[in-house]
């Protein structure tokens, strides 16, 4: 295991740095490292790490979403208003509808199978988007119109919405039944997640104000409670739906609002944690990618991924109707809302494990969506934000 960890960190750092120097996102280099080290290539990652890779990826998500909460200005998010709500579900719905329209033509599958594939690829990746939006907030780009906050909020809720739809569609495919309660879980999960995070945040702020301790200890306490929120979500599954990730982000937001000095100091520490967490996250995402699926898919699956991206961009454009965004700012939002990675790696193989006829093609499309959209979206954000967004900091 130790050798595998060394390979992940060293090669992830090296290739990530190389890609940075040639003006490409470091995550692309890390994903490539994962593909090369994976069981489908050189097989240099210990099986014990692969067995817990989903948990390790979730830890990385916890770190970056807490960091997002600690950076998010609630007043700016409120200023975003209606578009922030629409971004949570309209682009995903547009992409799923695009898949239902295109997949039966391109891949010769049924409409239900297309809906399953669409619900897998429609989830945006917080792991790609969140650190970039945090960086824009810190640099002041787009903050005059709350653009980074808008995309941050949408990316955090989008996944909850899409995963519930995925569960409903796969249930219909395997049992022939779909429950209306499945769709009611979406608002319940969001509301309970936000309320739980806010309550815990208020309690922790009061605790930190009354008991003095090092910031490192405070970080460990917050991390521990964040992991407990994820476990709470898992334990309550099937009983009541609650979004652990939204609770974690809400926890960070409350600390930012109630104890801003501490939030600033903790943000710096979370930034340092993210250096290692990012490497593990994207290398392990790459390790889930079996290039044989991608190579066997042919041009039709690639056209599907690219075609559905156009539907997603149209959904973003719809969400921004009647805003004061100019053409460049709308284009930026459309490009920034493309990347897929973590959710596709987590659920792409589920239909195959369930024995569904569409399992193989769904996994193939999930793999391609990671390989195409994660680097493409990251490249667009990293290279175009200066040209497309206004900055208040000079």
GROMACS .gro file of C-alpha atoms in nm:
model
  394
    1UNK     CA    1   0.000   0.000   0.000
    2UNK     CA    2   0.278   0.246   0.090
    3UNK     CA    3   0.440   0.205  -0.251
    4UNK     CA    4   0.106   0.272  -0.421
    5UNK     CA    5   0.056   0.589  -0.214
    6UNK     CA    6   0.408   0.701  -0.308
    7UNK     CA    7   0.335   0.639  -0.679
    8UNK     CA    8   0.004   0.828  -0.659
    9UNK     CA    9   0.157   1.132  -0.487
   10UNK     CA   10   0.487   1.150  -0.675
   11UNK     CA   11   0.360   1.083  -1.027
   12UNK     CA   12   0.049   1.294  -0.960
   13UNK     CA   13   0.264   1.588  -0.851
   14UNK     CA   14   0.511   1.548  -1.139
   15UNK     CA   15   0.259   1.513  -1.421
   16UNK     CA   16   0.032   1.776  -1.265
   17UNK     CA   17   0.324   2.023  -1.259
   18UNK     CA   18   0.420   1.938  -1.618
   19UNK     CA   19   0.065   2.002  -1.738
   20UNK     CA   20   0.056   2.331  -1.546
   21UNK     CA   21   0.374   2.445  -1.717
   22UNK     CA   22   0.228   2.376  -2.062
   23UNK     CA   23  -0.085   2.575  -1.965
   24UNK     CA   24  -0.311   2.271  -1.921
   25UNK     CA   25  -0.504   2.183  -1.603
   26UNK     CA   26  -0.303   1.976  -1.355
   27UNK     CA   27  -0.606   1.749  -1.303
   28UNK     CA   28  -0.562   1.620  -1.660
   29UNK     CA   29  -0.212   1.498  -1.573
   30UNK     CA   30  -0.343   1.338  -1.253
   31UNK     CA   31  -0.623   1.157  -1.438
   32UNK     CA   32  -0.366   1.025  -1.688
   33UNK     CA   33  -0.150   0.900  -1.397
   34UNK     CA   34  -0.454   0.715  -1.262
   35UNK     CA   35  -0.529   0.559  -1.601
   36UNK     CA   36  -0.168   0.440  -1.636
   37UNK     CA   37  -0.142   0.304  -1.279
   38UNK     CA   38  -0.489   0.146  -1.287
   39UNK     CA   39  -0.569  -0.229  -1.291
   40UNK     CA   40  -0.653  -0.187  -1.662
   41UNK     CA   41  -0.295  -0.077  -1.747
   42UNK     CA   42   0.019  -0.121  -1.530
   43UNK     CA   43  -0.178  -0.237  -1.221
   44UNK     CA   44   0.046  -0.050  -0.976
   45UNK     CA   45  -0.224   0.060  -0.729
   46UNK     CA   46  -0.268  -0.176  -0.436
   47UNK     CA   47  -0.608  -0.347  -0.421
   48UNK     CA   48  -0.661  -0.225  -0.063
   49UNK     CA   49  -0.650   0.136  -0.190
   50UNK     CA   50  -0.886   0.057  -0.478
   51UNK     CA   51  -1.131  -0.097  -0.229
   52UNK     CA   52  -1.152   0.230  -0.037
   53UNK     CA   53  -1.106   0.463  -0.336
   54UNK     CA   54  -1.470   0.579  -0.320
   55UNK     CA   55  -1.420   0.680   0.044
   56UNK     CA   56  -1.092   0.857  -0.036
   57UNK     CA   57  -1.260   1.048  -0.319
   58UNK     CA   58  -1.537   1.148  -0.081
   59UNK     CA   59  -1.286   1.277   0.175
   60UNK     CA   60  -1.138   1.498  -0.098
   61UNK     CA   61  -1.487   1.627  -0.182
   62UNK     CA   62  -1.551   1.702   0.187
   63UNK     CA   63  -1.233   1.910   0.201
   64UNK     CA   64  -1.307   2.119  -0.108
   65UNK     CA   65  -1.677   2.173  -0.027
   66UNK     CA   66  -1.592   2.288   0.327
   67UNK     CA   67  -1.338   2.523   0.172
   68UNK     CA   68  -1.613   2.648  -0.062
   69UNK     CA   69  -1.845   2.718   0.229
   70UNK     CA   70  -1.572   2.907   0.414
   71UNK     CA   71  -1.521   3.128   0.106
   72UNK     CA   72  -1.883   3.181   0.001
   73UNK     CA   73  -2.034   3.519   0.076
   74UNK     CA   74  -2.402   3.456   0.155
   75UNK     CA   75  -2.505   3.809   0.058
   76UNK     CA   76  -2.351   3.759  -0.287
   77UNK     CA   77  -2.533   3.427  -0.322
   78UNK     CA   78  -2.864   3.592  -0.227
   79UNK     CA   79  -2.791   3.857  -0.489
   80UNK     CA   80  -2.771   3.583  -0.753
   81UNK     CA   81  -3.132   3.489  -0.667
   82UNK     CA   82  -3.349   3.305  -0.921
   83UNK     CA   83  -3.067   3.200  -1.161
   84UNK     CA   84  -2.887   3.024  -0.872
   85UNK     CA   85  -3.198   2.811  -0.814
   86UNK     CA   86  -3.248   2.738  -1.183
   87UNK     CA   87  -2.882   2.635  -1.227
   88UNK     CA   88  -2.944   2.358  -0.972
   89UNK     CA   89  -3.168   2.159  -1.207
   90UNK     CA   90  -3.240   2.320  -1.547
   91UNK     CA   91  -2.900   2.239  -1.713
   92UNK     CA   92  -2.913   1.880  -1.582
   93UNK     CA   93  -3.270   1.834  -1.708
   94UNK     CA   94  -3.170   1.974  -2.048
   95UNK     CA   95  -2.877   1.730  -2.070
   96UNK     CA   96  -3.093   1.432  -1.970
   97UNK     CA   97  -3.355   1.530  -2.231
   98UNK     CA   98  -3.076   1.568  -2.487
   99UNK     CA   99  -2.954   1.216  -2.406
  100UNK     CA  100  -3.309   1.077  -2.437
  101UNK     CA  101  -3.333   1.241  -2.779
  102UNK     CA  102  -2.984   1.155  -2.912
  103UNK     CA  103  -2.889   0.820  -2.753
  104UNK     CA  104  -3.161   0.606  -2.919
  105UNK     CA  105  -3.048   0.743  -3.257
  106UNK     CA  106  -2.672   0.716  -3.202
  107UNK     CA  107  -2.648   0.407  -2.979
  108UNK     CA  108  -2.969   0.218  -3.067
  109UNK     CA  109  -3.088   0.193  -2.705
  110UNK     CA  110  -3.436   0.242  -2.556
  111UNK     CA  111  -3.564   0.571  -2.416
  112UNK     CA  112  -3.546   0.439  -2.059
  113UNK     CA  113  -3.187   0.324  -2.112
  114UNK     CA  114  -3.110   0.667  -2.258
  115UNK     CA  115  -3.262   0.830  -1.948
  116UNK     CA  116  -3.033   0.618  -1.726
  117UNK     CA  117  -2.729   0.718  -1.933
  118UNK     CA  118  -2.840   1.081  -1.922
  119UNK     CA  119  -2.877   1.078  -1.544
  120UNK     CA  120  -2.522   0.943  -1.514
  121UNK     CA  121  -2.356   1.203  -1.734
  122UNK     CA  122  -2.571   1.502  -1.633
  123UNK     CA  123  -2.407   1.553  -1.291
  124UNK     CA  124  -2.150   1.830  -1.290
  125UNK     CA  125  -1.824   1.781  -1.097
  126UNK     CA  126  -1.778   1.991  -0.779
  127UNK     CA  127  -1.420   1.862  -0.762
  128UNK     CA  128  -1.334   2.037  -1.090
  129UNK     CA  129  -1.558   2.343  -1.054
  130UNK     CA  130  -1.537   2.436  -0.685
  131UNK     CA  131  -1.161   2.505  -0.654
  132UNK     CA  132  -1.173   2.716  -0.968
  133UNK     CA  133  -1.469   2.922  -0.847
  134UNK     CA  134  -1.298   2.972  -0.509
  135UNK     CA  135  -0.993   3.101  -0.695
  136UNK     CA  136  -1.209   3.345  -0.893
  137UNK     CA  137  -1.373   3.471  -0.572
  138UNK     CA  138  -1.029   3.533  -0.421
  139UNK     CA  139  -0.912   3.715  -0.735
  140UNK     CA  140  -1.236   3.914  -0.763
  141UNK     CA  141  -1.332   3.791  -1.111
  142UNK     CA  142  -1.708   3.788  -1.172
  143UNK     CA  143  -1.788   3.871  -0.809
  144UNK     CA  144  -1.954   4.201  -0.908
  145UNK     CA  145  -2.242   3.989  -1.044
  146UNK     CA  146  -2.192   3.687  -0.811
  147UNK     CA  147  -2.097   3.459  -1.102
  148UNK     CA  148  -1.859   3.226  -0.909
  149UNK     CA  149  -2.111   3.202  -0.623
  150UNK     CA  150  -2.389   3.120  -0.870
  151UNK     CA  151  -2.189   2.835  -1.025
  152UNK     CA  152  -2.073   2.710  -0.682
  153UNK     CA  153  -2.427   2.683  -0.552
  154UNK     CA  154  -2.556   2.516  -0.867
  155UNK     CA  155  -2.275   2.259  -0.875
  156UNK     CA  156  -2.341   2.162  -0.514
  157UNK     CA  157  -2.715   2.098  -0.554
  158UNK     CA  158  -2.701   1.964  -0.911
  159UNK     CA  159  -2.551   1.634  -0.794
  160UNK     CA  160  -2.827   1.571  -0.539
  161UNK     CA  161  -3.092   1.628  -0.806
  162UNK     CA  162  -2.926   1.404  -1.066
  163UNK     CA  163  -2.846   1.114  -0.831
  164UNK     CA  164  -3.211   1.097  -0.718
  165UNK     CA  165  -3.321   1.082  -1.084
  166UNK     CA  166  -3.061   0.811  -1.152
  167UNK     CA  167  -3.195   0.604  -0.863
  168UNK     CA  168  -3.552   0.643  -0.991
  169UNK     CA  169  -3.465   0.546  -1.350
  170UNK     CA  170  -3.257   0.240  -1.251
  171UNK     CA  171  -3.537   0.130  -1.016
  172UNK     CA  172  -3.785   0.155  -1.303
  173UNK     CA  173  -3.553  -0.046  -1.529
  174UNK     CA  174  -3.495  -0.325  -1.276
  175UNK     CA  175  -3.841  -0.352  -1.114
  176UNK     CA  176  -4.077  -0.181  -1.356
  177UNK     CA  177  -4.194   0.050  -1.077
  178UNK     CA  178  -4.111   0.407  -0.989
  179UNK     CA  179  -4.220   0.581  -0.670
  180UNK     CA  180  -4.342   0.938  -0.649
  181UNK     CA  181  -4.151   0.951  -0.318
  182UNK     CA  182  -3.827   0.923  -0.517
  183UNK     CA  183  -3.881   1.271  -0.657
  184UNK     CA  184  -4.000   1.411  -0.323
  185UNK     CA  185  -3.657   1.315  -0.187
  186UNK     CA  186  -3.496   1.597  -0.387
  187UNK     CA  187  -3.635   1.895  -0.189
  188UNK     CA  188  -3.628   1.697   0.137
  189UNK     CA  189  -3.259   1.611   0.089
  190UNK     CA  190  -3.168   1.971   0.006
  191UNK     CA  191  -3.367   2.132   0.291
  192UNK     CA  192  -3.255   1.884   0.559
  193UNK     CA  193  -2.895   1.906   0.442
  194UNK     CA  194  -2.889   2.286   0.462
  195UNK     CA  195  -3.069   2.300   0.798
  196UNK     CA  196  -2.846   2.033   0.955
  197UNK     CA  197  -2.531   2.208   0.837
  198UNK     CA  198  -2.652   2.547   0.962
  199UNK     CA  199  -2.743   2.409   1.305
  200UNK     CA  200  -2.408   2.234   1.343
  201UNK     CA  201  -2.227   2.545   1.221
  202UNK     CA  202  -2.396   2.764   1.486
  203UNK     CA  203  -2.308   2.512   1.760
  204UNK     CA  204  -1.942   2.492   1.650
  205UNK     CA  205  -1.907   2.871   1.626
  206UNK     CA  206  -2.037   2.907   1.985
  207UNK     CA  207  -1.801   2.629   2.097
  208UNK     CA  208  -1.495   2.786   1.928
  209UNK     CA  209  -1.578   3.128   2.075
  210UNK     CA  210  -1.593   2.992   2.431
  211UNK     CA  211  -1.307   2.740   2.421
  212UNK     CA  212  -0.970   2.853   2.289
  213UNK     CA  213  -0.761   2.604   2.094
  214UNK     CA  214  -0.525   2.595   1.798
  215UNK     CA  215  -0.674   2.635   1.451
  216UNK     CA  216  -0.537   2.293   1.358
  217UNK     CA  217  -0.749   2.137   1.634
  218UNK     CA  218  -1.054   2.331   1.511
  219UNK     CA  219  -0.992   2.199   1.161
  220UNK     CA  220  -0.978   1.841   1.291
  221UNK     CA  221  -1.305   1.894   1.480
  222UNK     CA  222  -1.477   2.033   1.170
  223UNK     CA  223  -1.341   1.750   0.954
  224UNK     CA  224  -1.464   1.492   1.205
  225UNK     CA  225  -1.815   1.637   1.208
  226UNK     CA  226  -1.808   1.656   0.827
  227UNK     CA  227  -1.734   1.284   0.807
  228UNK     CA  228  -2.017   1.221   1.055
  229UNK     CA  229  -2.255   1.417   0.829
  230UNK     CA  230  -2.164   1.188   0.537
  231UNK     CA  231  -2.217   0.884   0.759
  232UNK     CA  232  -2.551   1.028   0.874
  233UNK     CA  233  -2.657   1.048   0.510
  234UNK     CA  234  -2.554   0.686   0.454
  235UNK     CA  235  -2.721   0.556   0.773
  236UNK     CA  236  -3.051   0.733   0.694
  237UNK     CA  237  -3.061   0.612   0.334
  238UNK     CA  238  -3.395   0.443   0.272
  239UNK     CA  239  -3.546   0.612   0.578
  240UNK     CA  240  -3.515   0.983   0.504
  241UNK     CA  241  -3.305   1.163   0.246
  242UNK     CA  242  -3.045   1.417   0.359
  243UNK     CA  243  -2.755   1.561   0.160
  244UNK     CA  244  -2.436   1.529   0.362
  245UNK     CA  245  -2.235   1.734   0.111
  246UNK     CA  246  -2.483   2.024   0.124
  247UNK     CA  247  -2.475   2.006   0.504
  248UNK     CA  248  -2.095   2.032   0.495
  249UNK     CA  249  -2.104   2.334   0.265
  250UNK     CA  250  -2.372   2.500   0.481
  251UNK     CA  251  -2.155   2.439   0.788
  252UNK     CA  252  -1.872   2.630   0.620
  253UNK     CA  253  -2.105   2.914   0.517
  254UNK     CA  254  -2.229   2.961   0.875
  255UNK     CA  255  -1.872   2.979   1.008
  256UNK     CA  256  -1.795   3.238   0.738
  257UNK     CA  257  -2.100   3.449   0.838
  258UNK     CA  258  -2.066   3.417   1.216
  259UNK     CA  259  -1.688   3.403   1.264
  260UNK     CA  260  -1.521   3.546   0.955
  261UNK     CA  261  -1.172   3.579   1.106
  262UNK     CA  262  -1.167   3.206   1.185
  263UNK     CA  263  -1.308   3.121   0.840
  264UNK     CA  264  -1.020   3.306   0.674
  265UNK     CA  265  -0.759   3.123   0.882
  266UNK     CA  266  -0.924   2.784   0.829
  267UNK     CA  267  -0.945   2.846   0.454
  268UNK     CA  268  -0.567   2.868   0.438
  269UNK     CA  269  -0.534   2.534   0.618
  270UNK     CA  270  -0.793   2.369   0.394
  271UNK     CA  271  -0.597   2.497   0.094
  272UNK     CA  272  -0.294   2.304   0.216
  273UNK     CA  273  -0.501   1.989   0.273
  274UNK     CA  274  -0.640   2.020  -0.081
  275UNK     CA  275  -0.289   1.988  -0.233
  276UNK     CA  276  -0.276   1.619  -0.134
  277UNK     CA  277  -0.651   1.556  -0.154
  278UNK     CA  278  -0.667   1.680  -0.514
  279UNK     CA  279  -0.397   1.434  -0.622
  280UNK     CA  280  -0.574   1.138  -0.462
  281UNK     CA  281  -0.910   1.247  -0.599
  282UNK     CA  282  -0.814   1.276  -0.964
  283UNK     CA  283  -0.562   0.991  -0.974
  284UNK     CA  284  -0.828   0.760  -0.826
  285UNK     CA  285  -1.088   0.894  -1.070
  286UNK     CA  286  -0.844   0.807  -1.348
  287UNK     CA  287  -0.796   0.462  -1.197
  288UNK     CA  288  -1.166   0.388  -1.253
  289UNK     CA  289  -1.132   0.455  -1.626
  290UNK     CA  290  -1.103   0.146  -1.847
  291UNK     CA  291  -0.984   0.274  -2.183
  292UNK     CA  292  -1.109  -0.044  -2.351
  293UNK     CA  293  -1.464   0.082  -2.301
  294UNK     CA  294  -1.376   0.421  -2.445
  295UNK     CA  295  -1.195   0.272  -2.744
  296UNK     CA  296  -1.474   0.026  -2.817
  297UNK     CA  297  -1.744   0.294  -2.806
  298UNK     CA  298  -1.662   0.445  -3.140
  299UNK     CA  299  -1.756   0.785  -3.275
  300UNK     CA  300  -2.126   0.749  -3.182
  301UNK     CA  301  -2.062   0.764  -2.805
  302UNK     CA  302  -1.825   1.059  -2.848
  303UNK     CA  303  -2.088   1.242  -3.054
  304UNK     CA  304  -2.342   1.170  -2.780
  305UNK     CA  305  -2.124   1.325  -2.508
  306UNK     CA  306  -2.051   1.632  -2.723
  307UNK     CA  307  -2.412   1.662  -2.838
  308UNK     CA  308  -2.554   1.650  -2.486
  309UNK     CA  309  -2.308   1.921  -2.381
  310UNK     CA  310  -2.483   2.153  -2.625
  311UNK     CA  311  -2.814   2.073  -2.456
  312UNK     CA  312  -2.652   2.147  -2.118
  313UNK     CA  313  -2.522   2.481  -2.242
  314UNK     CA  314  -2.870   2.564  -2.366
  315UNK     CA  315  -3.001   2.481  -2.018
  316UNK     CA  316  -2.748   2.721  -1.863
  317UNK     CA  317  -2.854   2.990  -2.112
  318UNK     CA  318  -3.219   2.937  -2.013
  319UNK     CA  319  -3.128   2.970  -1.644
  320UNK     CA  320  -2.965   3.307  -1.710
  321UNK     CA  321  -3.258   3.466  -1.896
  322UNK     CA  322  -3.349   3.811  -1.755
  323UNK     CA  323  -3.017   3.851  -1.575
  324UNK     CA  324  -2.784   4.147  -1.626
  325UNK     CA  325  -2.506   3.921  -1.752
  326UNK     CA  326  -2.344   4.028  -2.078
  327UNK     CA  327  -2.266   3.788  -2.363
  328UNK     CA  328  -1.916   3.704  -2.235
  329UNK     CA  329  -2.040   3.630  -1.883
  330UNK     CA  330  -2.315   3.401  -2.013
  331UNK     CA  331  -2.060   3.219  -2.229
  332UNK     CA  332  -1.832   3.175  -1.928
  333UNK     CA  333  -2.114   3.020  -1.723
  334UNK     CA  334  -2.196   2.781  -2.008
  335UNK     CA  335  -1.833   2.668  -2.037
  336UNK     CA  336  -1.769   2.651  -1.661
  337UNK     CA  337  -2.069   2.424  -1.607
  338UNK     CA  338  -1.938   2.145  -1.832
  339UNK     CA  339  -1.691   1.933  -1.629
  340UNK     CA  340  -1.785   1.581  -1.519
  341UNK     CA  341  -1.569   1.348  -1.307
  342UNK     CA  342  -1.650   1.231  -0.956
  343UNK     CA  343  -2.019   1.137  -0.985
  344UNK     CA  344  -1.959   0.955  -1.314
  345UNK     CA  345  -1.674   0.759  -1.153
  346UNK     CA  346  -1.899   0.674  -0.857
  347UNK     CA  347  -2.219   0.563  -1.034
  348UNK     CA  348  -2.114   0.486  -1.393
  349UNK     CA  349  -2.068   0.115  -1.321
  350UNK     CA  350  -2.387   0.064  -1.117
  351UNK     CA  351  -2.620  -0.027  -1.410
  352UNK     CA  352  -2.366  -0.291  -1.521
  353UNK     CA  353  -2.343  -0.436  -1.169
  354UNK     CA  354  -2.725  -0.447  -1.157
  355UNK     CA  355  -2.725  -0.661  -1.470
  356UNK     CA  356  -2.910  -0.404  -1.682
  357UNK     CA  357  -2.878  -0.453  -2.057
  358UNK     CA  358  -2.756  -0.097  -2.099
  359UNK     CA  359  -2.487  -0.135  -1.830
  360UNK     CA  360  -2.191  -0.162  -2.066
  361UNK     CA  361  -2.284   0.136  -2.282
  362UNK     CA  362  -2.371   0.351  -1.977
  363UNK     CA  363  -2.028   0.280  -1.828
  364UNK     CA  364  -1.865   0.361  -2.163
  365UNK     CA  365  -2.046   0.693  -2.191
  366UNK     CA  366  -1.957   0.775  -1.827
  367UNK     CA  367  -1.588   0.711  -1.897
  368UNK     CA  368  -1.595   0.925  -2.212
  369UNK     CA  369  -1.774   1.208  -2.033
  370UNK     CA  370  -1.489   1.221  -1.778
  371UNK     CA  371  -1.216   1.209  -2.041
  372UNK     CA  372  -1.378   1.476  -2.260
  373UNK     CA  373  -1.548   1.722  -2.025
  374UNK     CA  374  -1.318   1.735  -1.718
  375UNK     CA  375  -1.015   1.864  -1.910
  376UNK     CA  376  -1.222   2.066  -2.157
  377UNK     CA  377  -1.415   2.251  -1.887
  378UNK     CA  378  -1.103   2.309  -1.677
  379UNK     CA  379  -0.908   2.439  -1.978
  380UNK     CA  380  -1.190   2.679  -2.069
  381UNK     CA  381  -1.217   2.820  -1.716
  382UNK     CA  382  -0.842   2.847  -1.660
  383UNK     CA  383  -0.774   3.021  -1.991
  384UNK     CA  384  -1.081   3.236  -2.050
  385UNK     CA  385  -1.188   3.382  -1.716
  386UNK     CA  386  -0.961   3.688  -1.760
  387UNK     CA  387  -1.112   3.761  -2.104
  388UNK     CA  388  -1.475   3.690  -2.018
  389UNK     CA  389  -1.518   3.821  -1.662
  390UNK     CA  390  -1.483   4.163  -1.502
  391UNK     CA  391  -1.260   4.191  -1.195
  392UNK     CA  392  -1.299   4.424  -0.900
  393UNK     CA  393  -0.938   4.367  -0.794
  394UNK     CA  394  -0.655   4.522  -0.996
   0.00000   0.00000   0.00000
